[in-house]
Coordinates of C-alpha atoms in Angstrom, one line a residue:
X1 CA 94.0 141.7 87.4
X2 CA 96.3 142.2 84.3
X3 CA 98.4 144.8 86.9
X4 CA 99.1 141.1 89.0
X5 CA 102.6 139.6 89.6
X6 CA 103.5 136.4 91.4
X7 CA 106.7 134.2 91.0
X8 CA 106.8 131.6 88.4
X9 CA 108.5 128.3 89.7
X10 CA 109.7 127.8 86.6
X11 CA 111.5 131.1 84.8
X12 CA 112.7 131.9 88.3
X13 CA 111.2 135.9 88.0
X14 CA 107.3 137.5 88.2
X15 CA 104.5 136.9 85.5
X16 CA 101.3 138.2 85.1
X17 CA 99.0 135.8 84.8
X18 CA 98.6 136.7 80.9
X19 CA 102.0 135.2 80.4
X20 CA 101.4 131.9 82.6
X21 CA 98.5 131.4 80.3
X22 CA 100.1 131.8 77.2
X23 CA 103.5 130.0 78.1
X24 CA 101.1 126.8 79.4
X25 CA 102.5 123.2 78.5
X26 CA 100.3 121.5 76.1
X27 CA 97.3 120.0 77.8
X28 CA 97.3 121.9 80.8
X29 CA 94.4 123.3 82.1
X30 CA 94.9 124.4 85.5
X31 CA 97.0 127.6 86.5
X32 CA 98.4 125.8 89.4
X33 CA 99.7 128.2 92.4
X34 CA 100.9 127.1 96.1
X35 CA 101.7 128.6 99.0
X36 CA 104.5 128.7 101.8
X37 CA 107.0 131.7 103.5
X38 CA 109.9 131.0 101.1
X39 CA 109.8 130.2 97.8
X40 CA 112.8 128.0 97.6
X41 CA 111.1 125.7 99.8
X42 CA 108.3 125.7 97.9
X43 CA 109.6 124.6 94.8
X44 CA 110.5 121.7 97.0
X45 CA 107.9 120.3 97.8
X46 CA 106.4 116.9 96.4
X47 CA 103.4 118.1 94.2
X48 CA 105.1 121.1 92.9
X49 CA 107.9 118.7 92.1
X50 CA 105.4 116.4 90.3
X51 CA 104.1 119.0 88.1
X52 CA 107.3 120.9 87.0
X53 CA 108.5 117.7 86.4
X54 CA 105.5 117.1 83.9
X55 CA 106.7 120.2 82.4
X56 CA 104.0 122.9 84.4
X57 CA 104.9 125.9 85.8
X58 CA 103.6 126.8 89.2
X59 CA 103.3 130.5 90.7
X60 CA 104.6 130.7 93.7
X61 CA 102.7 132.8 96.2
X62 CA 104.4 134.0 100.1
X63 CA 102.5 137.0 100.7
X64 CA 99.3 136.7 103.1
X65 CA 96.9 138.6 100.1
X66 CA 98.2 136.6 97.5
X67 CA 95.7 133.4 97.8
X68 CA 92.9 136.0 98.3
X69 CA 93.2 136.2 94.3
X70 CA 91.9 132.8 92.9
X71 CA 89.2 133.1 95.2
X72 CA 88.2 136.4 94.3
X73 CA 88.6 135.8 90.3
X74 CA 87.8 131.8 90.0
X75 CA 88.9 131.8 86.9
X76 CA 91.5 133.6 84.2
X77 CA 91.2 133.2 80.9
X78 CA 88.8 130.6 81.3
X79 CA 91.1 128.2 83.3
X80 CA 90.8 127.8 86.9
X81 CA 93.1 127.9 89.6
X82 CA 94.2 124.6 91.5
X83 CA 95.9 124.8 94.7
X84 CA 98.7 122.5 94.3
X85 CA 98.9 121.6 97.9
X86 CA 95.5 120.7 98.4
X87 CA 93.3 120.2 95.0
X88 CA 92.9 117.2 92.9
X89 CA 96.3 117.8 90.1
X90 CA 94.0 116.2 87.8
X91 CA 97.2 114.4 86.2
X92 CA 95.9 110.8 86.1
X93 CA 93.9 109.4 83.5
X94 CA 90.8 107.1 84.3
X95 CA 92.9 103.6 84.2
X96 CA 95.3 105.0 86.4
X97 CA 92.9 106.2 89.3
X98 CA 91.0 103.2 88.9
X99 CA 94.3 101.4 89.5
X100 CA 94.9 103.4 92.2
X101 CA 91.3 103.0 93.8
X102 CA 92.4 99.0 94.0
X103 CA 95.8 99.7 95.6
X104 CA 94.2 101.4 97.9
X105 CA 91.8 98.9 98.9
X106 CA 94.5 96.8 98.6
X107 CA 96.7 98.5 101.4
X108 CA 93.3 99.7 103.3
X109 CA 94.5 97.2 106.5
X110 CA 97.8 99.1 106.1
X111 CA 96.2 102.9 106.1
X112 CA 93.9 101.7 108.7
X113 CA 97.2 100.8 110.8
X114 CA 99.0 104.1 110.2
X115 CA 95.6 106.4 110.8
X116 CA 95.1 104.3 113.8
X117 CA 98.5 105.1 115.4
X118 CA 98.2 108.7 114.3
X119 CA 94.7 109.2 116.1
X120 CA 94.5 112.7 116.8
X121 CA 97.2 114.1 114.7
X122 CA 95.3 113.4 111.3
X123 CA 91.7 112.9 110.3
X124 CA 92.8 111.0 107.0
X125 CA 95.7 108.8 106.1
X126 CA 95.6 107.9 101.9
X127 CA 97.8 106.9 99.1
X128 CA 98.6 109.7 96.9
X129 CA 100.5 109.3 93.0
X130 CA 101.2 113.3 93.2
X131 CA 104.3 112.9 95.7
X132 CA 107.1 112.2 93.1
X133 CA 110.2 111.1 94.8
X134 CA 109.2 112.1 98.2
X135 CA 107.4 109.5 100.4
X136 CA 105.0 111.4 102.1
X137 CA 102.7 114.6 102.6
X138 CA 100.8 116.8 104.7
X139 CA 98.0 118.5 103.1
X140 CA 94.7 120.1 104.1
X141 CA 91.3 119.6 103.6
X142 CA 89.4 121.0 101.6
X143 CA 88.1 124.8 102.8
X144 CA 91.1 126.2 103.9
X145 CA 95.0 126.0 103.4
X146 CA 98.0 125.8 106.0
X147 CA 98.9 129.1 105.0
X148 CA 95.5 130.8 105.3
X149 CA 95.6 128.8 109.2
X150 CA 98.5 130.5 109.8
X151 CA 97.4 134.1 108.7
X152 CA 93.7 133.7 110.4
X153 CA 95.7 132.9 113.9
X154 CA 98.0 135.9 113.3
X155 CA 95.3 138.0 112.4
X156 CA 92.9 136.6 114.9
X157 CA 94.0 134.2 117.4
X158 CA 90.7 133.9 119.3
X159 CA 88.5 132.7 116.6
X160 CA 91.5 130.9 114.8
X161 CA 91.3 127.1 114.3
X162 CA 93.7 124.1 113.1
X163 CA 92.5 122.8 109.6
X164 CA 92.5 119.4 109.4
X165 CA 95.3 117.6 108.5
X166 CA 95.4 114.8 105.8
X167 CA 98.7 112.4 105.6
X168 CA 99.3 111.3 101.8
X169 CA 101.5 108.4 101.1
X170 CA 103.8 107.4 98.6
X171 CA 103.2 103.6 98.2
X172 CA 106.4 103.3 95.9
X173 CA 108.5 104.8 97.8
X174 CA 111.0 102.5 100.1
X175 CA 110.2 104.6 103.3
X176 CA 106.3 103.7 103.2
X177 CA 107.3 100.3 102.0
X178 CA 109.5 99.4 105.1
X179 CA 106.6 100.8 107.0
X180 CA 104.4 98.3 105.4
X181 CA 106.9 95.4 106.4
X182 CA 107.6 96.5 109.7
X183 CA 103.8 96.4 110.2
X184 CA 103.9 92.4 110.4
X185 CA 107.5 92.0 111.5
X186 CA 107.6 94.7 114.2
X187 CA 104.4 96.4 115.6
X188 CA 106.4 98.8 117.7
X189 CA 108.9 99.7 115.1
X190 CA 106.2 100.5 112.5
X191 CA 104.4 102.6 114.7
X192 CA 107.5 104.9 115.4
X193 CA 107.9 104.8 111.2
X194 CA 104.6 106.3 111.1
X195 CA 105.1 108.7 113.8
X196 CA 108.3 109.5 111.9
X197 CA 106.9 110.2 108.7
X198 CA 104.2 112.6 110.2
X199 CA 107.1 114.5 111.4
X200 CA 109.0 114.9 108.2
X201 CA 105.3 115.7 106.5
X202 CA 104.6 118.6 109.2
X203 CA 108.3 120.1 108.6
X204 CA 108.1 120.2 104.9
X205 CA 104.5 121.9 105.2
X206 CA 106.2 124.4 107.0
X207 CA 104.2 123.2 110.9
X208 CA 105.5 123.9 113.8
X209 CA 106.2 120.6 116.2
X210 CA 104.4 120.7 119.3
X211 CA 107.3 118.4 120.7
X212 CA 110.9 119.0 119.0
X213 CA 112.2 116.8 121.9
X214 CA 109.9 113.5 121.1
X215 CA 111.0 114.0 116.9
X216 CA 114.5 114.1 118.2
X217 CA 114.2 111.2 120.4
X218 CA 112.2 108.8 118.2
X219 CA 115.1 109.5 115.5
X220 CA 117.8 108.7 118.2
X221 CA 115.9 105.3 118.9
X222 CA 115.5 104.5 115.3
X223 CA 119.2 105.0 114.1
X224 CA 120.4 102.4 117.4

């Protein structure tokens, strides 16, 4: 394990995971890792944005073996691995998730609107405080990561499977917020916002469309 290399997000080079340890921002506690093809895209993305933002590194992993490793060691150093794509960031304190357990319920006639019109496409539409400036997500659950979906159907296309996909949303964002007023103002309009959004959430996890031509059309109707 001390023979290990992977790409930190924030010196730009390969660590071990000795040095991500002993380089970690004061009251970190995670050794935070996520997982794509590129690595520039990674750094990209909202919740890897969130936490170098907050001053933590993230190792970058793009080869198929390399998210074998936290599940084979658990632990390093005694810190655990968090996949940044799919685990709890454990960033928010206790007032703030409680304040965002009551926005929730809040907006639940909202979410219940955007996980109706995306029946099918997601088994869980929620509000999420891990997206930064982005205004929206795709992200697994729990079990299994895009990547790992994409290897097993490579590997084995038979027995391969689509994990299911969960749509995060950032409530202070002014995409999700026109959303929210188009929802009383203009069913129709709302619905294609939604529709929208999952689009731009499947791109930036790196999905493949099923129907290029209906992303392409909905934007054309949108911008007239």
């Amino acid at each position: 394990q001390e023979l290990l290399l992977f790409l930190s997000a924030k010196e730009g080079k390969n660590v071990s995971l000795k040095e991500y340890v002993e380089a970690m921002a004061e009251g970190q506690e995670k050794i935070y890792y996520a997982s794509g093809e590129n690595a520039d895209r990674l750094k990209k993305l909202p919740q890897v944005e969130t936490l170098m933002n907050k001053g933590y590194d993230v190792l970058l992993f793009t080869e198929d073996v390399d998210e074998f490793i936290p599940q084979t060691l658990n632990t390093y150093m005694e810190k655990g691995f968090c996949n940044a794509l799919s685990e709890d960031l454990g960033l928010q304190t206790e007032e703030e998730k409680e304040e965002a357990k009551k926005k929730a319920e809040l907006l639940k006639g909202f979410l219940d609107f955007v996980s109706e019109k995306l029946s099918g496409s997601v088994k869980e539409v929620r509000l999420s405080r891990n997206l930064g400036s982005h205004p929206v997500a795709l992200v697994p659950e729990e079990g299994m990561s895009f990547e790992m979906e994409k290897y097993m159907k490579r590997a084995n296309p038979e027995f391969a499977f689509n994990v299911g996909r969960i749509l995060e949303l950032n409530a202070d964002h002014e995409a999700v917020k026109a959303m929210e007023r188009a929802m009383t103002e203009d069913t129709l309009k709302a619905k294609d916002y939604a529709q929208l959004l999952m689009y731009q959430a499947q791109l930036m996890a790196e999905l493949p469309l099923e129907d290029p031509y209906a992303y392409t059309e909905l934007v054309c109707r949108l911008m007239v």
